Amino acid sequence: MPPTLPSTPAGRSAAADLTTLEFDDSFTRSLPADPEGRNFVRQVASAAYSHVTPTTVSAPRLLAWSDDCAALLGLSRPTQAAVEILGGNRLAPTMRPYAARYGGHQFGHWAGQLGDGRAITLGELTPSGGRWELQLKGAGPTPYSRTADGRAVLRSSVREFLCSEAMHFLGVPTTRALSLVATGDTVVRDMFYNGDPQPEQGAVVCRVAPSFVRFGNFEIHASREENESLQRLADYIITQHFRDLGTPSPEVYARWFAEICRRTAVMLAHWMRVGFVHGVMNTDNMSILGLTIDYGPYGWLEGYDPAWTPNTTDLPGRRYAYGRQPDIASWNLARLANALNPLIESVPALEHGLEVYADAFTRTWRGMLAQKLGLTTLDRPGDEELVRELFGVLQQTETDMTLFFRGLARASASNIEPLVAAFYVDGEPSETHRARLVKWLGQYEGRLQVEAMPADERIARMNRANPKYVLRNYQAQLAIDAAAQGDVSLIERLLSVLSRPYDEQPEHEDLAQRRPEWARHRAGCSALSCSS
Ligand code: AMP
Ligand code: MG
């Protein structure tokens, strides 16, 4: 049974069915196509994409739907014919599906051609001046599937669906998710990479973004010295998505690179603000629009720990740990700079872009941190020290980042009660911990007095920067476990609660608690493999 969905919110204009909407194809019209039309794994030269249609599935069934994302597209709730499209069994007449060609630096090394190995873009919708690509993830093999099957399992699809939407509502730049469809087919995965592959339920997510182009789309052209294709791709992206920059020219390419750097910095500052760890910041997972893209073994910081990575594959080097993300983004931008060098041909211009990144990150993160603390600035004497000591206090004992910052608005040196729920060791904090915390709170209170902001205003301001609800890893896992048994109610509940992450929702207090101990070492709850 498909889930029953609430009726369309009042005040929204009449929405259309996916089967009848007119799709645009600006990407395929503007860019060089792979001339080979057959679907087999291969190295592709010069082209930006290959035409490929989704492979059919046995029994597509709608598991989840984002009303908010649908409203963006002017889409009505899906009929079964629309679900057939969302599962990959059918195309609307104006869809021209394709898989994009890209490469990437994975874990610091050039990996050559990667490409959409299991993602297929169906087409572009252009409601009221916008442009949104609809892309199926898990839709079957493409020329870029390498040795893999082109499919996705239910667990990773639930995670991508929920986290895309949760990030959007947190105000973090991100690709969106429209639907989650069970395929009715099984997919075999060696989830623990221990030589014990198991069948799992398959699923397809329909994700939505103005563009899914990554740094790696440029890198692949540059790596093969395909300068004409490189320029066409740059011109297309600038014309469609950076229109304000003007007609492409070497000077405009330089300004465009700086703008990508700026947007990436803003995205990273948001990740740090909400405690999001992407887990696989390879250059093929970096959006040219500065959107969070490709939700795989991501995780949310629970105990504050800059060295934490959710990705078991990343454990040896912790390259993609929480605290390293800003530097890794800069490293990735430097790879993009190399790829764009044939267009810009100015080392100072590329260096300037990287400086823009560093400045924008520092400024944005500082501003967000000030807001998290209820301060208007962190530029006063002593502020640097106040912040350094705060992060020291947070690491003295395992402290839930989300709960600590949320509780801070109501805590004081004489009342640490609002913070106690954040400590993973139950009971009274140790003497030394309490003393250091209280001392810091005293300094913090002194600093607040300098601002002289009314308490109500300060608390409201802090609550807008410090979410009450984030998609805790164990909650996603519980939603997956239930969905695997045919119960999608927790997916629906999480989607609904996470659509108001800054609001108090007293009836959902249980979703704003620190991770239970049983989840500490359970697969999917604190550590994830890349298997998906
Ligand atoms: P990811 O680690 O998910 O960013 O994927 C890296 C590359 O592997 C991309 O080119 C993906 O399209 C491809 N890939 C990942 N999983 C699969 C799969 N099951 N089938 C085909 N290609 C895949
Ligand atoms: Mg990827």
Coordinates of C-alpha atoms and ligand atoms in Angstrom, one line a residue:
M1 CA 0.0 0.0 0.0
P2 CA 1.4 3.4 -0.9
P3 CA 1.4 5.8 2.2
T4 CA -1.6 8.0 2.5
L5 CA -0.5 11.6 2.0
P6 CA -2.1 14.7 3.4
S7 CA -4.0 17.0 1.0
T8 CA -2.3 19.8 -0.9
P9 CA -1.7 22.8 1.4
A10 CA -4.1 25.6 0.8
G11 CA -2.9 28.6 -1.3
R12 CA -0.7 26.7 -3.7
S13 CA -1.6 26.9 -7.3
A14 CA -2.9 23.9 -9.1
A15 CA -0.2 21.3 -9.6
A16 CA 0.5 19.1 -12.6
D17 CA 1.1 15.4 -12.9
L18 CA 4.7 14.3 -13.8
T19 CA 3.4 12.4 -16.8
T20 CA 2.0 15.5 -18.5
L21 CA 4.6 18.1 -17.8
E22 CA 6.9 19.6 -20.5
F23 CA 10.6 18.8 -19.9
D24 CA 13.4 20.9 -21.2
D25 CA 16.8 19.5 -22.1
S26 CA 19.2 22.4 -22.0
F27 CA 22.1 20.3 -20.8
T28 CA 22.0 17.8 -23.7
R29 CA 21.1 20.4 -26.3
S30 CA 24.1 22.6 -25.3
L31 CA 26.8 20.1 -24.8
P32 CA 28.7 17.4 -26.8
A33 CA 27.0 14.0 -26.7
D34 CA 28.7 10.6 -26.7
P35 CA 28.0 9.3 -30.2
E36 CA 27.6 5.7 -29.0
G37 CA 24.0 5.0 -28.3
R38 CA 24.3 1.5 -26.8
N39 CA 24.5 1.0 -23.1
F40 CA 27.7 -0.8 -22.2
V41 CA 30.5 0.2 -19.9
R42 CA 33.3 2.1 -21.7
Q43 CA 35.7 5.0 -21.6
V44 CA 34.0 8.0 -23.3
A45 CA 36.0 10.7 -25.0
S46 CA 35.3 14.4 -25.3
A47 CA 31.5 14.1 -24.5
A48 CA 29.7 15.7 -21.5
Y49 CA 27.2 12.9 -21.3
S50 CA 25.8 9.6 -22.8
H51 CA 22.2 9.0 -23.7
V52 CA 20.8 6.2 -21.6
T53 CA 17.4 5.1 -20.3
P54 CA 16.6 3.7 -16.9
T55 CA 16.4 0.0 -16.6
T56 CA 13.0 -1.2 -15.6
V57 CA 12.2 -2.6 -12.1
S58 CA 9.7 -5.3 -11.0
A59 CA 7.3 -3.4 -8.8
P60 CA 7.8 0.3 -8.2
R61 CA 6.0 1.4 -5.0
L62 CA 6.1 4.9 -3.5
L63 CA 7.6 4.9 0.0
A64 CA 8.0 8.6 0.6
W65 CA 7.3 11.9 -1.1
S66 CA 8.4 15.4 -0.3
D67 CA 5.5 17.8 -0.6
D68 CA 7.8 20.8 -0.2
C69 CA 10.1 19.7 -3.1
A70 CA 7.0 18.9 -5.2
A71 CA 5.7 22.4 -4.6
L72 CA 8.9 23.8 -5.9
L73 CA 8.3 22.0 -9.2
G74 CA 4.6 22.6 -9.4
L75 CA 4.0 18.8 -9.1
S76 CA 0.9 17.1 -7.8
R77 CA 1.1 13.9 -5.7
P78 CA 2.1 11.1 -8.0
T79 CA -0.4 8.9 -9.7
Q80 CA 0.8 5.3 -10.2
A81 CA 1.8 6.3 -13.7
A82 CA 4.1 9.0 -12.2
V83 CA 5.5 6.4 -9.7
E84 CA 6.4 4.3 -12.8
I85 CA 8.5 7.2 -14.0
L86 CA 10.0 7.7 -10.6
G87 CA 11.0 4.0 -10.4
G88 CA 12.5 4.1 -13.9
N89 CA 9.8 2.1 -15.8
R90 CA 8.5 4.8 -18.0
L91 CA 9.4 8.1 -19.5
A92 CA 7.3 11.3 -20.1
P93 CA 7.2 12.1 -23.8
T94 CA 9.6 15.1 -23.5
M95 CA 12.3 13.4 -21.3
R96 CA 15.7 12.9 -22.9
P97 CA 17.5 10.9 -20.2
Y98 CA 21.3 10.8 -19.9
A99 CA 24.2 10.0 -17.6
A100 CA 26.9 12.7 -17.2
R101 CA 30.5 12.0 -17.7
Y102 CA 32.9 13.1 -15.0
G103 CA 36.1 12.2 -13.2
G104 CA 37.4 12.9 -9.8
H105 CA 40.1 12.9 -7.2
Q106 CA 39.2 10.2 -4.7
F107 CA 40.9 10.3 -1.3
G108 CA 43.6 12.6 -2.7
H109 CA 44.3 10.7 -5.9
W110 CA 43.2 11.2 -9.5
A111 CA 40.8 8.3 -10.3
G112 CA 40.2 8.9 -14.0
Q113 CA 36.7 8.5 -15.5
L114 CA 33.9 8.0 -13.0
G115 CA 30.6 9.5 -14.2
D116 CA 27.0 8.8 -13.3
G117 CA 27.3 5.1 -12.7
R118 CA 23.8 4.7 -11.4
A119 CA 22.2 8.2 -11.7
I120 CA 20.2 9.1 -14.7
T121 CA 18.9 12.6 -15.3
L122 CA 15.4 12.5 -16.8
G123 CA 15.0 16.1 -17.8
E124 CA 14.6 19.7 -16.6
L125 CA 11.5 21.4 -15.3
T126 CA 11.3 25.2 -15.6
P127 CA 8.5 26.3 -13.3
S128 CA 8.3 30.1 -13.0
G129 CA 11.7 30.9 -14.3
G130 CA 13.6 28.3 -12.3
R131 CA 15.4 25.3 -13.7
W132 CA 15.4 21.9 -11.9
E133 CA 16.9 18.7 -13.1
L134 CA 15.1 15.5 -12.0
Q135 CA 17.6 12.7 -11.6
L136 CA 17.0 9.1 -10.6
K137 CA 19.6 7.5 -8.4
G138 CA 19.8 3.7 -8.6
A139 CA 18.1 3.6 -12.0
G140 CA 20.3 0.9 -13.5
P141 CA 23.6 0.6 -15.3
T142 CA 25.1 3.3 -17.5
P143 CA 28.3 3.5 -19.6
Y144 CA 29.9 4.8 -16.4
S145 CA 28.9 1.9 -14.1
R146 CA 32.4 0.4 -14.2
T147 CA 32.1 -2.9 -12.4
A148 CA 29.0 -2.1 -10.4
D149 CA 25.3 -2.7 -11.0
G150 CA 23.8 0.7 -11.3
R151 CA 21.4 0.1 -8.4
A152 CA 21.0 1.5 -4.9
V153 CA 19.8 -0.2 -1.7
L154 CA 16.9 0.9 0.4
R155 CA 19.1 1.9 3.4
S156 CA 21.2 4.4 1.4
S157 CA 18.2 5.7 -0.4
V158 CA 16.3 6.4 2.8
R159 CA 19.4 8.2 4.1
E160 CA 19.7 10.3 0.9
F161 CA 16.0 11.1 0.8
L162 CA 15.7 12.2 4.5
C163 CA 19.0 14.0 4.7
S164 CA 18.6 16.1 1.5
E165 CA 15.3 17.4 2.8
A166 CA 16.6 17.9 6.4
M167 CA 19.5 19.9 5.2
H168 CA 17.2 22.1 3.1
F169 CA 15.1 22.9 6.1
L170 CA 18.2 23.6 8.2
G171 CA 19.1 26.3 5.6
V172 CA 22.1 24.4 4.2
P173 CA 22.6 24.6 0.4
T174 CA 21.8 21.2 -0.9
T175 CA 20.3 19.1 -3.7
R176 CA 16.7 18.1 -2.9
A177 CA 14.8 14.8 -2.9
L178 CA 11.3 14.4 -4.3
S179 CA 10.5 10.7 -3.9
L180 CA 11.7 7.4 -2.6
V181 CA 10.5 4.4 -4.5
A182 CA 11.0 0.7 -3.6
T183 CA 11.8 -1.2 -6.8
G184 CA 10.6 -4.7 -5.7
D185 CA 14.0 -6.1 -6.7
T186 CA 16.8 -7.2 -4.5
V187 CA 20.4 -5.8 -4.8
V188 CA 23.3 -7.8 -3.5
R189 CA 25.8 -5.8 -1.3
D190 CA 28.8 -6.7 0.9
M191 CA 27.8 -4.1 3.5
F192 CA 30.7 -4.7 5.8
Y193 CA 33.2 -5.5 3.1
N194 CA 33.9 -8.8 4.8
G195 CA 33.2 -11.1 2.0
D196 CA 29.7 -11.9 3.0
P197 CA 27.4 -10.3 0.4
Q198 CA 23.7 -10.3 1.2
P199 CA 20.6 -9.5 -0.8
E200 CA 18.9 -6.3 0.2
Q201 CA 15.8 -4.3 -1.0
G202 CA 16.5 -2.0 -3.8
A203 CA 15.2 1.6 -4.1
V204 CA 15.4 4.7 -6.3
V205 CA 15.5 8.3 -5.1
C206 CA 14.4 11.0 -7.5
R207 CA 16.6 13.9 -6.6
V208 CA 16.3 17.5 -7.7
A209 CA 18.8 20.4 -8.2
P210 CA 19.3 23.2 -10.7
S211 CA 22.3 21.2 -11.8
F212 CA 24.2 18.1 -10.7
V213 CA 27.4 19.2 -12.4
R214 CA 30.5 18.6 -10.1
F215 CA 34.1 19.7 -10.1
G216 CA 34.8 16.4 -11.7
N217 CA 32.8 17.2 -14.8
F218 CA 35.5 19.8 -15.6
E219 CA 38.4 17.7 -14.4
I220 CA 37.7 14.9 -16.8
H221 CA 37.8 17.3 -19.8
A222 CA 40.9 19.0 -18.6
S223 CA 42.7 15.7 -17.8
R224 CA 42.2 14.6 -21.5
E225 CA 43.0 18.1 -22.8
E226 CA 39.5 18.4 -24.3
N227 CA 39.7 22.2 -24.2
E228 CA 36.8 22.8 -26.5
S229 CA 34.4 20.6 -24.5
L230 CA 35.8 22.1 -21.3
Q231 CA 34.9 25.6 -22.5
R232 CA 31.4 24.5 -23.7
L233 CA 30.7 23.1 -20.3
A234 CA 31.9 26.2 -18.6
D235 CA 29.9 28.5 -20.9
Y236 CA 26.8 26.3 -20.4
I237 CA 27.0 26.5 -16.6
I238 CA 27.7 30.2 -16.5
T239 CA 24.9 31.0 -19.0
Q240 CA 22.4 28.8 -17.2
H241 CA 23.4 29.1 -13.6
F242 CA 25.6 32.2 -13.1
R243 CA 23.8 34.6 -15.5
D244 CA 24.7 37.7 -13.4
L245 CA 28.4 37.2 -14.3
G246 CA 27.8 38.2 -17.9
T247 CA 29.0 36.8 -21.2
P248 CA 31.7 34.2 -20.8
S249 CA 35.3 35.5 -21.3
P250 CA 38.6 34.8 -19.6
E251 CA 37.8 37.5 -17.1
V252 CA 34.3 36.1 -16.5
Y253 CA 35.7 32.6 -16.0
A254 CA 38.0 34.0 -13.3
R255 CA 35.1 35.7 -11.5
W256 CA 33.0 32.6 -11.9
F257 CA 35.8 30.5 -10.2
A258 CA 35.9 33.0 -7.3
E259 CA 32.1 32.7 -7.0
I260 CA 32.3 28.9 -6.9
C261 CA 34.9 29.4 -4.1
R262 CA 32.6 31.7 -2.2
R263 CA 29.6 29.4 -2.5
T264 CA 31.7 26.4 -1.4
A265 CA 32.8 28.4 1.6
V266 CA 29.3 29.3 2.6
M267 CA 28.3 25.6 2.3
L268 CA 31.2 24.5 4.5
A269 CA 30.4 27.0 7.1
H270 CA 26.9 25.7 7.3
W271 CA 28.2 22.1 7.6
M272 CA 30.3 23.2 10.5
R273 CA 27.4 25.1 12.1
V274 CA 25.1 22.1 12.1
G275 CA 27.7 19.4 12.7
F276 CA 27.3 17.7 9.4
V277 CA 30.1 15.4 8.1
H278 CA 29.9 14.5 4.4
G279 CA 32.2 11.6 4.7
V280 CA 33.3 11.4 1.0
M281 CA 34.5 14.8 -0.1
N282 CA 36.0 13.6 -3.3
T283 CA 36.0 16.1 -6.1
D284 CA 33.3 14.1 -7.9
N285 CA 31.1 14.8 -4.9
M286 CA 31.6 18.6 -5.0
S287 CA 28.8 20.5 -6.7
I288 CA 29.8 23.4 -9.0
L289 CA 26.8 25.3 -7.5
G290 CA 28.0 24.9 -3.9
L291 CA 25.3 22.5 -3.0
T292 CA 25.7 19.5 -0.7
I293 CA 25.6 16.6 -3.1
D294 CA 25.8 12.8 -2.9
Y295 CA 24.6 11.7 0.5
G296 CA 26.5 8.4 1.2
P297 CA 28.3 7.5 4.4
Y298 CA 27.6 11.0 5.9
G299 CA 27.0 11.5 9.6
W300 CA 26.0 14.1 12.2
L301 CA 28.4 14.9 14.9
E302 CA 27.0 13.7 18.2
G303 CA 29.9 13.9 20.7
Y304 CA 31.8 17.0 19.6
D305 CA 35.0 15.7 18.1
P306 CA 36.9 17.3 15.2
A307 CA 38.6 14.0 14.3
W308 CA 35.3 12.1 13.9
T309 CA 34.5 10.6 10.5
P310 CA 31.4 8.5 9.8
N311 CA 33.0 6.7 6.9
T312 CA 34.7 3.4 7.8
T313 CA 36.7 3.6 4.5
D314 CA 38.1 6.9 5.8
L315 CA 39.2 5.6 9.2
P316 CA 42.9 5.0 8.5
G317 CA 43.6 8.6 7.4
R318 CA 40.5 10.5 8.7
R319 CA 40.9 12.7 5.6
Y320 CA 37.2 13.6 5.7
A321 CA 36.8 14.1 9.4
Y322 CA 34.5 16.9 10.6
G323 CA 37.4 19.3 11.5
R324 CA 39.2 18.8 8.3
Q325 CA 36.3 19.6 6.0
P326 CA 37.1 23.3 5.4
D327 CA 40.7 22.4 4.4
I328 CA 39.6 19.6 2.2
A329 CA 37.2 21.9 0.3
S330 CA 40.1 24.2 -0.3
W331 CA 42.2 21.3 -1.6
N332 CA 39.3 20.3 -3.9
L333 CA 38.9 23.9 -5.2
A334 CA 42.6 23.8 -6.0
R335 CA 42.0 20.7 -8.2
L336 CA 39.1 22.7 -9.9
A337 CA 41.5 25.6 -10.4
N338 CA 43.9 23.2 -12.2
A339 CA 41.0 22.0 -14.4
L340 CA 39.9 25.6 -15.3
N341 CA 43.5 26.8 -16.0
P342 CA 43.1 26.4 -19.8
L343 CA 40.2 28.8 -19.7
I344 CA 41.6 31.4 -17.2
E345 CA 45.3 31.1 -17.9
S346 CA 46.1 33.3 -14.9
V347 CA 47.7 31.9 -11.8
P348 CA 47.0 35.1 -9.8
A349 CA 43.3 34.9 -10.7
L350 CA 43.1 31.3 -9.6
E351 CA 45.0 32.1 -6.4
H352 CA 42.7 34.9 -5.8
G353 CA 39.7 32.5 -6.0
L354 CA 41.3 30.3 -3.3
E355 CA 41.8 33.4 -1.2
V356 CA 38.2 34.2 -1.7
Y357 CA 37.4 30.8 -0.3
A358 CA 39.6 31.2 2.8
D359 CA 38.2 34.7 3.5
A360 CA 34.6 33.8 2.9
F361 CA 34.9 30.7 5.0
T362 CA 36.5 32.5 7.9
R363 CA 34.0 35.4 7.8
T364 CA 30.9 33.2 7.4
W365 CA 31.9 30.7 10.0
R366 CA 32.8 33.5 12.4
G367 CA 29.4 35.1 11.8
M368 CA 27.6 31.8 12.4
L369 CA 29.6 31.0 15.5
A370 CA 28.7 34.5 16.8
Q371 CA 25.0 33.8 16.1
K372 CA 25.3 30.3 17.8
L373 CA 26.6 32.2 20.9
G374 CA 24.0 35.0 20.7
L375 CA 26.6 37.6 20.0
T376 CA 26.6 40.1 17.2
T377 CA 30.3 39.9 16.6
L378 CA 33.4 37.8 17.6
D379 CA 35.7 40.7 16.9
R380 CA 36.1 42.0 20.4
P381 CA 39.3 41.6 22.5
G382 CA 39.1 38.2 24.3
D383 CA 36.6 36.7 21.8
E384 CA 39.2 34.4 20.2
E385 CA 40.1 33.0 23.6
L386 CA 36.5 32.6 24.6
V387 CA 35.8 30.5 21.5
R388 CA 39.0 28.4 21.9
E389 CA 38.1 27.6 25.5
L390 CA 34.6 26.7 24.5
F391 CA 35.8 24.1 22.1
G392 CA 38.2 22.9 24.8
V393 CA 35.3 22.5 27.2
L394 CA 33.3 20.6 24.6
Q395 CA 36.1 18.1 24.2
Q396 CA 36.8 17.6 27.9
T397 CA 34.0 15.0 28.2
E398 CA 31.9 13.5 25.4
T399 CA 29.4 16.3 24.7
D400 CA 26.6 16.3 22.2
M401 CA 27.2 19.3 19.9
T402 CA 23.6 19.8 19.0
L403 CA 22.2 19.6 22.5
F404 CA 25.0 21.7 24.0
F405 CA 24.4 24.7 21.7
R406 CA 20.7 24.4 22.0
G407 CA 20.9 24.3 25.8
L408 CA 23.4 27.2 25.9
A409 CA 20.7 29.8 25.3
R410 CA 19.2 29.0 28.7
A411 CA 22.3 28.1 30.7
S412 CA 24.4 30.2 33.0
A413 CA 27.3 29.9 35.5
S414 CA 24.7 29.4 38.3
N415 CA 22.6 27.0 36.2
I416 CA 24.2 24.4 34.1
E417 CA 21.0 22.2 34.1
P418 CA 20.1 23.0 30.4
L419 CA 23.5 21.6 29.4
V420 CA 23.4 18.3 31.3
A421 CA 21.4 16.4 28.7
A422 CA 24.4 16.9 26.3
F423 CA 26.8 14.9 28.4
Y424 CA 27.2 11.3 27.3
V425 CA 28.4 10.2 30.7
D426 CA 25.3 10.1 32.8
G427 CA 25.0 11.7 36.2
E428 CA 26.9 14.6 37.7
P429 CA 29.7 16.0 35.7
S430 CA 33.1 15.5 37.3
E431 CA 34.4 18.2 39.6
T432 CA 37.1 19.3 37.1
H433 CA 34.7 19.4 34.2
R434 CA 32.1 21.3 36.1
A435 CA 34.6 23.8 37.3
R436 CA 36.0 24.5 33.8
L437 CA 32.5 24.7 32.3
V438 CA 31.2 27.1 35.0
K439 CA 34.3 29.2 34.7
W440 CA 33.7 29.4 30.9
L441 CA 30.0 30.2 31.4
G442 CA 31.0 33.0 33.8
Q443 CA 33.3 34.6 31.1
Y444 CA 30.6 34.0 28.5
E445 CA 28.0 35.8 30.6
G446 CA 30.3 38.7 31.0
R447 CA 30.7 38.9 27.3
L448 CA 26.9 38.8 26.8
Q449 CA 26.6 41.8 29.1
V450 CA 28.7 43.8 26.7
E451 CA 26.1 43.1 24.0
A452 CA 23.2 44.1 26.2
M453 CA 20.8 42.2 24.0
P454 CA 17.4 41.5 25.7
A455 CA 17.4 37.8 26.8
D456 CA 14.3 36.9 24.7
E457 CA 15.8 38.3 21.6
R458 CA 19.1 36.6 22.2
I459 CA 17.5 33.2 22.8
A460 CA 15.4 33.5 19.7
R461 CA 18.5 34.5 17.7
M462 CA 20.5 31.5 19.1
N463 CA 17.6 29.1 18.4
R464 CA 17.7 30.1 14.8
A465 CA 21.4 29.1 14.5
N466 CA 21.3 26.0 16.8
P467 CA 18.9 23.4 15.5
K468 CA 16.9 21.4 18.0
Y469 CA 16.4 18.5 15.5
V470 CA 19.0 17.0 13.2
L471 CA 18.9 13.6 11.5
R472 CA 20.8 11.6 14.0
N473 CA 22.5 8.6 12.5
Y474 CA 20.6 6.1 14.7
Q475 CA 17.2 7.7 13.9
A476 CA 17.9 7.3 10.1
Q477 CA 18.8 3.6 10.9
L478 CA 15.6 3.1 12.9
A479 CA 13.6 4.5 9.9
I480 CA 15.5 2.1 7.6
D481 CA 14.8 -0.9 9.8
A482 CA 11.1 -0.1 9.9
A483 CA 10.9 0.7 6.2
A484 CA 12.6 -2.7 5.4
Q485 CA 9.6 -4.2 7.3
G486 CA 7.1 -2.2 5.2
D487 CA 6.5 0.5 7.8
V488 CA 7.3 4.0 6.5
S489 CA 5.7 5.9 9.4
L490 CA 9.1 6.8 10.9
I491 CA 10.3 8.2 7.6
E492 CA 7.2 10.3 7.5
R493 CA 7.6 11.4 11.1
L494 CA 11.2 12.4 10.6
L495 CA 10.5 14.3 7.4
S496 CA 7.8 16.2 9.2
V497 CA 9.8 17.0 12.4
L498 CA 12.9 17.8 10.4
S499 CA 11.0 20.3 8.3
R500 CA 10.9 22.5 11.4
P501 CA 14.3 21.8 12.9
Y502 CA 14.6 25.1 14.9
D503 CA 11.2 24.9 16.5
E504 CA 10.3 23.4 19.8
Q505 CA 8.1 20.4 19.1
P506 CA 7.2 19.1 22.6
E507 CA 5.4 16.0 21.2
H508 CA 8.7 15.0 19.5
E509 CA 11.1 15.6 22.4
D510 CA 12.2 11.9 22.0
L511 CA 13.9 12.9 18.7
A512 CA 15.9 15.6 20.4
Q513 CA 17.8 13.3 22.8
R514 CA 21.5 12.2 22.6
R515 CA 22.2 8.9 20.9
P516 CA 21.3 6.0 23.0
E517 CA 24.1 3.7 24.1
W518 CA 22.9 0.7 22.1
A519 CA 23.6 2.7 19.0
R520 CA 27.2 3.6 19.8
H521 CA 28.7 0.7 17.9
R522 CA 25.8 -0.5 15.8
A523 CA 26.5 -0.4 12.0
G524 CA 24.7 2.5 10.4
C525 CA 24.3 4.3 13.7
S526 CA 27.8 5.7 14.2
A527 CA 29.9 4.3 11.4
L528 CA 29.0 3.5 7.8
S529 CA 30.8 1.8 4.9
C530 CA 30.6 3.2 1.4
S531 CA 28.5 0.2 0.3
S532 CA 25.2 1.5 -0.9
Ligands
AMP1 P1 30.3 7.6 -4.8 O1 31.3 7.0 -3.9 O2 28.9 7.2 -4.4 O3 30.4 9.1 -4.9 O4 30.5 7.0 -6.2 C1 31.7 7.1 -7.0 C2 31.5 6.6 -8.4 O5 31.0 5.3 -8.3 C3 30.4 7.4 -9.2 O6 30.9 7.4 -10.5 C4 29.2 6.5 -9.0 O7 28.3 6.7 -10.0 C5 29.8 5.1 -9.0 N1 28.9 4.2 -8.3 C6 28.7 4.1 -7.0 N2 27.9 3.0 -6.8 C7 27.5 2.5 -7.9 C8 26.7 1.4 -8.4 N3 26.0 0.6 -7.5 N4 26.6 1.1 -9.7 C9 27.3 1.9 -10.6 N5 28.1 2.9 -10.3 C10 28.2 3.2 -9.0
MG2 MG 29.4 10.4 -5.9

